[in-house]
Amino acid sequence: MSEMFCFQCQEAAKGTGCTKVGVCGKPSQTANLQDTLIYTVKGVSYLANILRENGEKTKEADDYMIHSLFMTITNANFDEAQFFDKVREGLAIRNSLKTLLDSKGITFNNDMDILTWTGSTEEELINKGDQSEVGVLATANEDIRSLRELNIIGLKGLAAYVHHAYVLDFENDEIYAFMHKALSETLNDSLTVDQLVALTLETGKFSVDGMSLLDEANTTSYGHPELTKVDLGVRKNPGILISGHDLHDMEELLIQTEGTGVDVYTHGEMLPGQYYPAFKKYDHLAGNYGNAWWQQKAEFETFNGPILFTTNCIVPPKGEVVKRIFTTGTTGFPGCTHILPGENGKKDFSEIIALAKTLNSPTEIETGEIIGGFAHEQVFALADKVVDAVKSGAIRKFFVMAGCDGRMKSRNYYTEFAEKLPKDTIILTAGCAKYRYLKLDLGDINGIPRVLDAGQCNDSYSLALIALKLKEIFEVESINELPIAYNIAWYEQKAVTVLLALLYLGVKDIHLGPTLPAFLSPNVINVLVENFGISPIGTVEDDLKLFLG
Ligand code: SF4
Ligand code: SF3
């Protein structure tokens, strides 16, 4: 079996790709299994796309595609057993789709390996992910590979967004149709670089639609996020820490823990859950514990209680804490209990609650509070104040600093950048990137906090809506004429989806860091530079000069 190859995240080894083991901790054979799964999804989507071209569809293929793509996001799932099951499930769906097409007299090229390969033993399924067979490197041309993977990575993030909407009963069939088509196109050897660039922009368009759908799902279900002060200290009760991005899981956990004497704390990307009116009514939602995902090892130790992962980012745990970690949804880790929905569709978290009662309450690691909840409606409510401050010159410029956080030292850039920004500037943030500066005391401008947190990376759509609103208010032709600069930090695939969405919306001159994606070939980077003005970050001093003139 060949070595793995994965270059989907910002921490790809040596800036080119992980080949022995993931920097994220993903073992080589899990990486190959994920490649096998992506290949299986492509086969299902290829047939689902043909079926749709003939006016029919199956829910099974849609659900399978969304769940499988989401499982392969960085730090979501390390559980080989789940990947074996998912590949086998996909092969069965593929075969039933073939039978369905045959029964309808719809012809297709049944000789393709993607439609004929079989495998069921663990060894066969791992070996199928060999780089010379179906892995990323199986596409020899560097530029075609780069664009295919850029699309697949964007689709993974989009799958995450629509999965979150789906669990809240919000769906958009046009997005599913596009995703099947786009996955099929990554198999099409006749597509040129230009055609693949066009497909990338289409992925951007559907990324906007996916984020809009999720925004509608979240705000319809839980209300519009509002200005909120979140406690950073701890209480005396035992606690459960909930991490990830799934608000539906958060709701179920809050309902089931009510009146049990167990408090709930958010970690990492679940912090913005506290900004929703629907969750504020729970007195036992005690606060936020800790920081961004990569600090979880130390923070889970001092938390003392159980931890529930609803999505990425999991740092592979070791030792005692494994027994305190529970996974659900698309996440998984060997040795951690995985909670599936019951027949009624509900998840039973009683095992986590019972465990919490036997464990110590959290050890305090910080005190104080942070302010957030500046999603679009809350910012629109402040619009008059904001517009006055811009007109009077009190606000010189906005900096969109959304995205991800990560372990690399080079990310100190973002803390330093935030600290050195002049006092007449405002940071608009979303995603776990915020932990690099949310706790700094950067003050306010006429009562408007200098860091406005819209929420999770999933809520980056709010930042686009805010820009569009300002465009309308200031009556400019293009959002690029507004005093807004984009200094985005990325790590995993959802940030790529956000980036493609911004490009589709016409945002130019985005700075992307701390490094440019390993999956972009030099020629593809050139296309992005020439058409969109994308550039890597420089030093804090140089970038401040560049942005502020
Ligand atoms: Fe490496 Fe990132 Fe892939 Fe993990 S997800 S194997 S760190 S490129
Ligand atoms: Fe963070 Fe993983 Fe991307 Fe949701 S939790 S932003 S990295």
Coordinates of C-alpha atoms and ligand atoms in Angstrom, one line a residue:
M1 CA 0.0 0.0 0.0
S2 CA 1.3 3.5 -0.8
E3 CA 1.7 6.2 1.7
M4 CA -1.1 8.6 2.3
F5 CA -1.3 12.0 0.6
C6 CA -3.5 14.8 2.1
F7 CA -3.1 18.5 1.5
Q8 CA -6.6 19.8 2.4
C9 CA -5.8 22.0 5.4
Q10 CA -3.5 24.8 6.2
E11 CA -1.2 22.7 8.4
A12 CA -0.3 20.3 5.5
A13 CA 3.2 19.0 6.3
K14 CA 6.0 21.2 4.8
G15 CA 3.3 23.3 3.1
T16 CA 2.9 20.6 0.5
G17 CA 1.0 17.7 2.0
C18 CA 1.1 15.0 4.7
T19 CA 2.5 11.8 3.5
K20 CA 3.3 9.6 6.5
V21 CA 0.8 10.7 9.1
G22 CA -1.3 13.8 9.3
V23 CA -0.1 16.8 11.3
C24 CA -3.7 16.6 12.6
G25 CA -3.0 13.1 13.8
K26 CA -4.9 11.3 11.0
P27 CA -3.1 7.9 10.5
S28 CA -2.1 7.0 7.0
Q29 CA -4.7 4.2 6.6
T30 CA -7.5 6.5 7.8
A31 CA -6.4 9.0 5.2
N32 CA -6.5 6.4 2.5
L33 CA -9.9 5.3 3.7
Q34 CA -11.1 8.9 3.4
D35 CA -9.9 8.9 -0.2
T36 CA -11.8 5.7 -0.8
L37 CA -14.9 7.3 0.7
I38 CA -14.6 10.4 -1.5
Y39 CA -14.2 8.1 -4.5
T40 CA -17.3 6.2 -3.4
V41 CA -19.3 9.5 -3.0
K42 CA -18.2 10.5 -6.5
G43 CA -19.6 7.2 -7.9
V44 CA -22.9 7.8 -6.1
S45 CA -23.1 11.4 -7.2
Y46 CA -22.2 10.5 -10.8
L47 CA -25.3 8.3 -11.0
A48 CA -27.5 10.7 -9.0
N49 CA -26.6 13.4 -11.4
I50 CA -27.6 11.3 -14.4
L51 CA -30.8 10.4 -12.6
R52 CA -31.5 14.1 -12.0
E53 CA -30.8 14.9 -15.6
N54 CA -33.6 12.5 -16.4
G55 CA -36.0 14.3 -14.0
E56 CA -35.7 12.0 -10.9
K57 CA -33.8 12.0 -7.7
T58 CA -33.3 9.9 -4.5
K59 CA -33.1 11.3 -1.1
E60 CA -30.7 8.5 -0.1
A61 CA -28.0 9.8 -2.5
D62 CA -28.4 13.4 -1.2
D63 CA -28.1 12.3 2.4
Y64 CA -25.2 10.0 1.7
M65 CA -23.2 12.7 -0.1
I66 CA -23.7 15.4 2.5
H67 CA -22.9 13.1 5.5
S68 CA -19.8 11.5 3.8
L69 CA -18.2 14.7 2.6
F70 CA -18.7 16.3 6.1
M71 CA -17.0 13.2 7.7
T72 CA -13.8 13.9 5.8
I73 CA -13.4 17.5 7.0
T74 CA -10.2 18.0 9.0
N75 CA -10.5 16.9 12.6
A76 CA -14.0 15.7 12.3
N77 CA -13.7 11.9 12.3
F78 CA -10.8 9.6 13.1
D79 CA -12.9 6.5 13.5
E80 CA -12.0 3.9 10.9
A81 CA -15.0 1.7 11.7
Q82 CA -17.3 4.5 10.7
F83 CA -15.5 5.0 7.4
F84 CA -15.6 1.3 6.6
D85 CA -19.4 1.3 7.2
K86 CA -19.8 4.5 5.1
V87 CA -17.9 3.1 2.1
R88 CA -19.9 -0.1 2.2
E89 CA -23.1 1.8 2.5
G90 CA -22.1 3.9 -0.5
L91 CA -21.3 0.9 -2.7
A92 CA -24.8 -0.5 -1.9
I93 CA -26.4 2.9 -2.8
R94 CA -24.3 3.1 -6.0
N95 CA -25.4 -0.4 -7.0
S96 CA -29.1 0.3 -6.3
L97 CA -28.8 3.5 -8.4
K98 CA -27.4 1.5 -11.3
T99 CA -30.3 -0.9 -11.0
L100 CA -32.7 2.0 -10.9
L101 CA -31.2 3.6 -14.0
D102 CA -31.3 0.3 -15.8
S103 CA -34.9 -0.2 -14.9
K104 CA -35.8 3.1 -16.4
G105 CA -33.8 2.4 -19.6
I106 CA -31.4 5.3 -18.9
T107 CA -28.0 4.5 -20.4
F108 CA -24.7 5.3 -18.8
N109 CA -21.1 4.2 -19.2
N110 CA -21.0 1.2 -16.9
D111 CA -17.4 0.4 -17.6
M112 CA -16.0 3.1 -15.5
D113 CA -14.0 1.8 -12.5
I114 CA -15.9 4.2 -10.2
L115 CA -19.1 2.3 -11.0
T116 CA -17.7 -1.2 -11.1
W117 CA -15.1 -1.6 -8.4
T118 CA -15.9 -3.7 -5.4
G119 CA -14.4 -4.3 -2.0
S120 CA -15.6 -5.3 1.3
T121 CA -12.7 -6.4 3.5
E122 CA -11.0 -3.7 5.5
E123 CA -7.8 -4.3 3.6
E124 CA -9.5 -3.9 0.2
L125 CA -11.2 -0.7 1.3
I126 CA -8.0 0.8 2.6
N127 CA -6.0 -0.3 -0.5
K128 CA -8.5 1.3 -2.8
G129 CA -7.4 4.7 -1.5
D130 CA -3.9 4.1 -2.8
Q131 CA -2.6 7.3 -4.4
S132 CA -2.0 5.6 -7.8
E133 CA -5.6 4.3 -7.7
V134 CA -8.1 7.0 -6.5
G135 CA -6.2 9.4 -4.2
V136 CA -5.6 13.0 -4.9
L137 CA -2.3 12.3 -6.7
A138 CA -4.1 10.0 -9.2
T139 CA -4.7 13.2 -11.2
A140 CA -1.3 13.7 -12.8
N141 CA -1.7 17.3 -14.2
E142 CA -0.9 19.6 -11.3
D143 CA -3.3 22.4 -12.4
I144 CA -6.3 20.1 -13.1
R145 CA -5.6 18.3 -9.7
S146 CA -5.5 21.7 -8.0
L147 CA -8.8 22.8 -9.4
R148 CA -10.5 19.5 -8.9
E149 CA -9.4 19.5 -5.2
L150 CA -10.3 23.2 -4.7
N151 CA -13.8 22.3 -5.8
I152 CA -14.0 19.1 -3.7
I153 CA -12.7 21.0 -0.7
G154 CA -15.2 23.8 -1.2
L155 CA -17.9 21.1 -1.5
K156 CA -16.9 19.6 1.8
G157 CA -17.4 22.9 3.5
L158 CA -20.7 23.4 1.7
A159 CA -21.7 19.9 2.9
A160 CA -21.1 20.9 6.5
Y161 CA -23.3 24.0 6.1
V162 CA -26.2 22.2 4.4
H163 CA -25.9 19.4 7.0
H164 CA -26.4 21.9 9.8
A165 CA -29.4 23.3 8.0
Y166 CA -30.7 19.8 7.2
V167 CA -30.8 18.7 10.9
L168 CA -33.0 21.8 11.5
D169 CA -35.3 20.6 8.6
F170 CA -34.1 23.2 6.1
E171 CA -33.1 22.0 2.7
N172 CA -32.5 23.4 -0.8
D173 CA -32.7 20.8 -3.5
E174 CA -30.8 23.0 -6.0
I175 CA -27.7 22.9 -3.8
Y176 CA -27.9 19.1 -3.7
A177 CA -28.3 19.0 -7.5
F178 CA -25.3 21.2 -8.0
M179 CA -23.1 19.2 -5.6
H180 CA -23.8 15.9 -7.5
K181 CA -23.1 17.7 -10.7
A182 CA -19.9 19.2 -9.5
L183 CA -18.6 15.9 -8.0
S184 CA -19.3 14.3 -11.4
E185 CA -17.4 17.0 -13.1
T186 CA -14.3 16.2 -11.0
L187 CA -14.3 12.9 -13.0
N188 CA -14.5 14.6 -16.4
D189 CA -11.1 14.4 -18.1
S190 CA -12.3 16.6 -20.9
L191 CA -12.7 19.7 -18.8
T192 CA -10.2 22.5 -19.4
V193 CA -8.6 24.7 -16.7
D194 CA -10.9 27.5 -17.7
Q195 CA -14.0 25.2 -17.4
L196 CA -12.8 24.1 -13.9
V197 CA -12.2 27.7 -12.9
A198 CA -15.8 28.4 -13.9
L199 CA -17.0 25.4 -11.9
T200 CA -15.1 26.9 -8.9
L201 CA -17.0 30.1 -9.2
E202 CA -20.2 28.1 -9.4
T203 CA -19.2 26.3 -6.2
G204 CA -18.8 29.8 -4.7
K205 CA -22.3 30.7 -5.8
F206 CA -23.8 27.7 -4.2
S207 CA -21.7 28.3 -1.1
V208 CA -23.5 31.6 -0.8
D209 CA -26.8 29.8 -1.1
G210 CA -25.8 27.2 1.4
M211 CA -24.7 29.8 4.0
S212 CA -27.9 31.7 3.4
L213 CA -29.9 28.5 3.9
L214 CA -28.1 27.8 7.2
D215 CA -28.6 31.4 8.3
E216 CA -32.3 31.0 7.7
A217 CA -32.4 27.6 9.5
N218 CA -30.5 28.9 12.6
T219 CA -32.4 32.2 12.9
T220 CA -35.8 30.7 12.3
S221 CA -35.1 28.0 14.8
Y222 CA -33.4 30.0 17.5
G223 CA -33.9 33.7 16.8
H224 CA -31.4 36.3 15.7
P225 CA -28.1 36.4 17.6
E226 CA -28.0 39.5 19.8
L227 CA -25.5 41.4 21.9
T228 CA -24.5 39.0 24.7
K229 CA -22.0 39.0 27.5
V230 CA -20.6 35.5 28.0
D231 CA -19.1 34.5 31.3
L232 CA -15.6 33.0 31.2
G233 CA -15.5 31.7 34.8
V234 CA -17.0 28.5 36.3
R235 CA -19.7 27.6 38.7
K236 CA -19.8 24.9 41.5
N237 CA -22.0 22.3 39.7
P238 CA -20.6 19.5 37.6
G239 CA -20.5 20.5 33.9
I240 CA -20.7 19.2 30.4
L241 CA -18.6 20.9 27.7
I242 CA -20.1 21.0 24.3
S243 CA -17.9 21.7 21.3
G244 CA -18.3 21.9 17.5
H245 CA -20.9 23.8 15.5
D246 CA -24.2 21.9 15.7
L247 CA -26.8 24.1 17.3
H248 CA -29.4 21.4 17.2
D249 CA -27.3 19.1 19.4
M250 CA -26.8 22.1 21.7
E251 CA -30.5 22.5 22.0
E252 CA -31.1 18.8 22.8
L253 CA -28.3 18.9 25.4
L254 CA -29.7 22.0 27.1
I255 CA -33.2 20.5 27.2
Q256 CA -32.0 17.1 28.6
T257 CA -29.7 18.7 31.3
E258 CA -32.3 21.1 32.6
G259 CA -33.1 20.5 36.2
T260 CA -30.4 17.8 36.6
G261 CA -27.9 20.0 38.5
V262 CA -25.4 19.7 35.7
D263 CA -24.3 22.9 33.9
V264 CA -23.4 23.2 30.3
Y265 CA -20.4 25.1 29.0
T266 CA -19.5 25.9 25.4
H267 CA -16.0 25.3 24.0
G268 CA -14.4 26.6 20.8
E269 CA -16.9 27.2 18.0
M270 CA -19.9 26.5 20.2
L271 CA -19.4 29.8 22.0
P272 CA -21.7 31.7 19.6
G273 CA -24.5 29.3 20.6
Q274 CA -24.8 31.6 23.6
Y275 CA -25.8 34.5 21.4
Y276 CA -29.1 33.0 20.4
P277 CA -32.2 34.1 22.3
A278 CA -33.6 30.5 22.4
F279 CA -30.6 29.3 24.4
K280 CA -30.4 32.2 26.8
K281 CA -33.5 31.0 28.7
Y282 CA -31.5 28.1 30.1
D283 CA -30.0 29.2 33.4
H284 CA -27.7 26.2 33.4
L285 CA -25.9 27.4 30.3
A286 CA -23.1 28.6 32.5
G287 CA -20.5 30.2 30.1
N288 CA -17.7 29.5 27.8
Y289 CA -14.7 27.4 28.9
G290 CA -11.3 27.8 27.1
N291 CA -10.3 28.9 23.7
A292 CA -10.0 27.6 20.1
W293 CA -9.8 23.9 19.3
W294 CA -6.1 23.4 19.3
Q295 CA -5.9 24.2 23.0
Q296 CA -8.3 21.5 24.0
K297 CA -5.8 19.1 25.5
A298 CA -4.9 21.3 28.4
E299 CA -8.4 22.7 28.7
F300 CA -10.2 19.3 28.7
E301 CA -7.9 18.2 31.5
T302 CA -8.9 21.0 33.8
F303 CA -12.6 20.9 32.7
N304 CA -12.9 17.6 34.6
G305 CA -16.3 16.7 33.2
P306 CA -17.5 15.0 30.0
I307 CA -17.1 16.7 26.6
L308 CA -19.5 16.3 23.7
F309 CA -18.2 16.8 20.1
T310 CA -20.9 17.7 17.6
T311 CA -18.5 18.5 14.7
N312 CA -14.8 19.3 14.1
C313 CA -12.3 20.1 15.5
I314 CA -11.1 17.1 17.5
V315 CA -7.5 16.9 18.6
P316 CA -6.8 13.2 19.0
P317 CA -7.1 12.6 22.7
K318 CA -5.0 10.2 24.8
G319 CA -5.3 8.6 28.2
E320 CA -8.0 9.2 30.7
V321 CA -9.9 11.9 28.7
V322 CA -10.9 9.4 26.0
K323 CA -13.5 8.0 28.3
R324 CA -14.9 11.5 29.0
I325 CA -15.2 12.4 25.3
F326 CA -18.5 11.6 23.4
T327 CA -19.0 12.1 19.7
T328 CA -22.1 12.5 17.6
G329 CA -23.2 13.4 14.1
T330 CA -20.3 13.2 11.6
T331 CA -17.6 13.0 14.2
G332 CA -15.9 10.1 15.7
F333 CA -12.8 8.9 17.5
P334 CA -11.9 5.3 18.4
G335 CA -12.6 4.5 22.0
C336 CA -14.9 7.5 22.5
T337 CA -18.7 6.7 22.8
H338 CA -20.6 7.8 19.7
I339 CA -24.2 8.8 20.2
L340 CA -26.6 8.1 17.3
P341 CA -30.1 9.4 17.1
G342 CA -32.8 7.0 18.3
E343 CA -35.8 5.8 16.3
N344 CA -37.6 9.0 17.1
G345 CA -34.7 11.0 15.6
K346 CA -33.7 12.3 19.0
K347 CA -30.4 11.8 20.7
D348 CA -30.2 10.5 24.2
F349 CA -27.5 12.2 26.2
S350 CA -28.4 10.6 29.5
E351 CA -25.1 8.7 29.6
I352 CA -23.1 11.9 29.4
I353 CA -25.3 13.5 32.1
A354 CA -24.9 10.5 34.4
L355 CA -21.1 10.6 33.9
A356 CA -21.0 14.4 34.6
K357 CA -22.7 13.8 38.0
T358 CA -19.8 11.5 39.1
L359 CA -17.1 14.0 38.1
N360 CA -15.7 17.1 39.6
S361 CA -16.9 20.6 38.6
P362 CA -14.6 22.5 36.2
T363 CA -11.4 24.1 37.5
E364 CA -11.4 27.8 36.8
I365 CA -8.8 28.8 34.2
E366 CA -9.9 32.4 33.7
T367 CA -12.5 34.9 34.8
G368 CA -14.3 37.8 33.2
E369 CA -16.6 38.0 30.2
I370 CA -16.5 38.5 26.5
I371 CA -19.0 40.2 24.2
G372 CA -20.4 38.8 21.0
G373 CA -23.6 38.3 19.0
F374 CA -23.0 40.8 16.2
A375 CA -24.6 38.8 13.4
H376 CA -26.4 40.8 10.7
E377 CA -29.6 41.8 12.5
Q378 CA -27.7 43.0 15.6
V379 CA -25.4 45.1 13.4
F380 CA -28.3 46.4 11.4
A381 CA -29.9 47.5 14.7
L382 CA -26.7 49.6 15.3
A383 CA -26.6 50.8 11.7
D384 CA -27.4 54.5 12.5
K385 CA -24.6 54.6 15.0
V386 CA -22.2 52.8 12.7
V387 CA -23.0 55.1 9.7
D388 CA -22.6 58.2 11.9
A389 CA -19.3 57.0 13.1
V390 CA -18.1 56.3 9.5
K391 CA -19.3 59.7 8.3
S392 CA -17.7 61.6 11.2
G393 CA -14.4 59.8 10.7
A394 CA -14.6 58.0 14.1
I395 CA -14.5 54.7 12.2
R396 CA -11.8 54.8 9.5
K397 CA -12.0 51.2 8.3
F398 CA -13.4 47.8 8.9
F399 CA -11.3 44.7 8.9
V400 CA -12.9 41.4 8.2
M401 CA -10.8 38.9 10.1
A402 CA -13.0 35.8 9.9
G403 CA -11.9 32.2 9.6
C404 CA -10.1 29.6 11.6
D405 CA -7.5 29.4 14.3
G406 CA -4.7 26.8 14.4
R407 CA -1.6 25.7 16.2
M408 CA 1.1 27.4 14.1
K409 CA 3.2 30.1 15.7
S410 CA 2.8 32.2 12.6
R411 CA -0.8 32.8 13.7
N412 CA 0.5 35.2 16.4
Y413 CA 0.4 37.6 13.4
Y414 CA -3.4 37.9 13.9
T415 CA -3.1 38.9 17.6
E416 CA -0.4 41.4 16.8
F417 CA -2.3 42.7 13.8
A418 CA -5.4 43.3 16.0
E419 CA -3.3 44.9 18.7
K420 CA -1.6 47.3 16.3
L421 CA -4.6 48.3 14.3
P422 CA -5.3 52.0 14.9
K423 CA -8.1 52.8 17.4
D424 CA -10.4 54.1 14.7
T425 CA -10.8 50.7 13.1
I426 CA -13.3 47.9 13.7
I427 CA -12.7 44.1 13.4
L428 CA -15.5 42.1 12.0
T429 CA -15.0 38.4 12.9
A430 CA -16.5 35.0 12.8
G431 CA -15.1 31.5 13.3
C432 CA -12.5 30.3 15.8
A433 CA -10.0 32.8 14.4
K434 CA -11.6 35.3 16.9
Y435 CA -9.8 33.6 19.9
R436 CA -6.6 35.3 18.7
Y437 CA -8.0 38.7 19.7
L438 CA -11.5 38.5 21.2
K439 CA -10.2 38.6 24.8
L440 CA -7.9 41.6 24.2
D441 CA -9.1 44.8 25.6
L442 CA -9.4 46.7 22.3
G443 CA -12.0 49.2 23.6
D444 CA -14.9 50.7 21.6
I445 CA -15.8 53.5 19.2
N446 CA -18.7 55.6 20.5
G447 CA -20.0 52.5 22.3
I448 CA -19.4 50.1 19.4
P449 CA -17.0 47.3 20.4
R450 CA -13.9 47.3 18.3
V451 CA -14.2 43.5 17.8
L452 CA -17.7 42.5 16.5
D453 CA -18.1 38.8 16.6
A454 CA -20.8 37.5 14.2
G455 CA -20.5 33.9 15.4
Q456 CA -19.2 30.6 14.1
C457 CA -17.3 30.2 10.8
N458 CA -20.8 29.0 9.7
D459 CA -22.0 32.6 10.3
S460 CA -19.6 34.3 7.9
Y461 CA -22.6 34.9 5.7
S462 CA -23.5 37.7 8.2
L463 CA -20.3 39.5 7.3
A464 CA -21.2 39.4 3.6
L465 CA -24.7 40.8 4.5
I466 CA -23.2 43.6 6.5
A467 CA -21.0 44.6 3.6
L468 CA -23.9 44.5 1.2
K469 CA -26.0 46.6 3.7
L470 CA -23.1 49.2 3.9
K471 CA -23.0 49.2 0.1
E472 CA -26.6 50.1 0.0
I473 CA -26.4 52.8 2.7
F474 CA -23.3 54.5 1.2
E475 CA -24.7 54.1 -2.3
V476 CA -21.6 52.7 -3.9
E477 CA -21.4 50.6 -7.0
S478 CA -19.3 47.8 -5.6
I479 CA -18.5 46.4 -2.1
N480 CA -14.9 47.0 -3.0
E481 CA -15.4 50.7 -2.8
L482 CA -16.3 50.4 0.9
P483 CA -13.7 51.0 3.7
I484 CA -13.5 47.3 4.3
A485 CA -10.3 45.2 4.1
Y486 CA -10.3 41.4 4.2
N487 CA -7.6 39.7 6.2
I488 CA -8.8 36.1 6.5
A489 CA -7.2 33.2 8.4
W490 CA -8.0 29.7 7.2
Y491 CA -7.4 26.2 8.4
E492 CA -10.0 23.8 7.3
Q493 CA -12.3 23.3 4.4
K494 CA -15.2 25.4 5.6
A495 CA -13.0 28.5 5.4
V496 CA -12.3 27.6 1.7
T497 CA -16.0 27.5 1.1
V498 CA -16.3 31.0 2.7
L499 CA -13.5 32.2 0.5
L500 CA -15.2 30.9 -2.7
A501 CA -18.4 32.6 -1.5
L502 CA -16.6 35.9 -1.1
L503 CA -15.0 35.6 -4.5
Y504 CA -18.4 34.9 -6.1
L505 CA -19.8 38.0 -4.4
G506 CA -17.0 40.0 -6.1
V507 CA -14.8 40.7 -3.1
K508 CA -11.3 41.7 -4.3
D509 CA -7.9 41.9 -2.7
I510 CA -8.4 39.3 0.1
H511 CA -5.4 38.6 2.2
L512 CA -5.2 34.9 3.1
G513 CA -3.0 33.4 5.7
P514 CA -1.1 32.4 7.6
T515 CA 0.0 30.5 4.4
L516 CA -1.6 30.0 1.0
P517 CA -3.3 26.5 0.5
A518 CA -1.0 23.7 -0.5
F519 CA -3.6 22.5 -2.9
L520 CA -3.3 25.6 -5.1
S521 CA -0.8 25.1 -7.8
P522 CA 1.4 28.1 -8.9
N523 CA -0.8 28.6 -12.0
V524 CA -4.0 28.4 -10.1
I525 CA -2.6 31.0 -7.6
N526 CA -1.8 33.2 -10.6
V527 CA -5.4 33.0 -11.8
L528 CA -6.6 34.0 -8.3
V529 CA -4.1 36.8 -8.1
E530 CA -4.9 38.2 -11.6
N531 CA -8.7 37.9 -11.3
F532 CA -9.3 38.5 -7.6
G533 CA -6.2 40.2 -6.2
I534 CA -5.7 37.4 -3.6
S535 CA -2.5 37.7 -1.7
P536 CA -0.7 36.0 1.2
I537 CA -0.1 37.9 4.4
G538 CA 3.2 39.7 4.9
T539 CA 4.6 41.2 8.1
V540 CA 2.1 43.0 10.4
E541 CA 3.9 46.3 9.8
D542 CA 3.9 45.9 6.0
D543 CA 0.3 44.8 5.9
L544 CA -0.9 47.7 8.1
K545 CA 0.8 50.1 5.7
L546 CA -0.7 48.4 2.8
F547 CA -4.2 48.4 4.2
L548 CA -4.1 51.9 5.7
G549 CA -2.0 53.7 3.2
Ligands
SF4_1 FE1 -2.4 16.9 6.9 FE2 -4.3 18.7 7.2 FE3 -4.7 16.4 5.8 FE4 -4.5 16.3 8.4 S1 -6.1 17.3 7.2 S2 -3.6 15.0 7.0 S3 -3.0 18.0 8.8 S4 -3.3 18.1 5.3
SF3_2 FE1 -12.4 26.4 13.8 FE2 -12.0 23.8 13.5 FE3 -12.3 26.4 11.2 FE4 -15.4 26.8 12.6 S1 -13.3 24.7 15.0 S2 -13.5 27.7 12.3 S3 -10.9 25.4 12.5

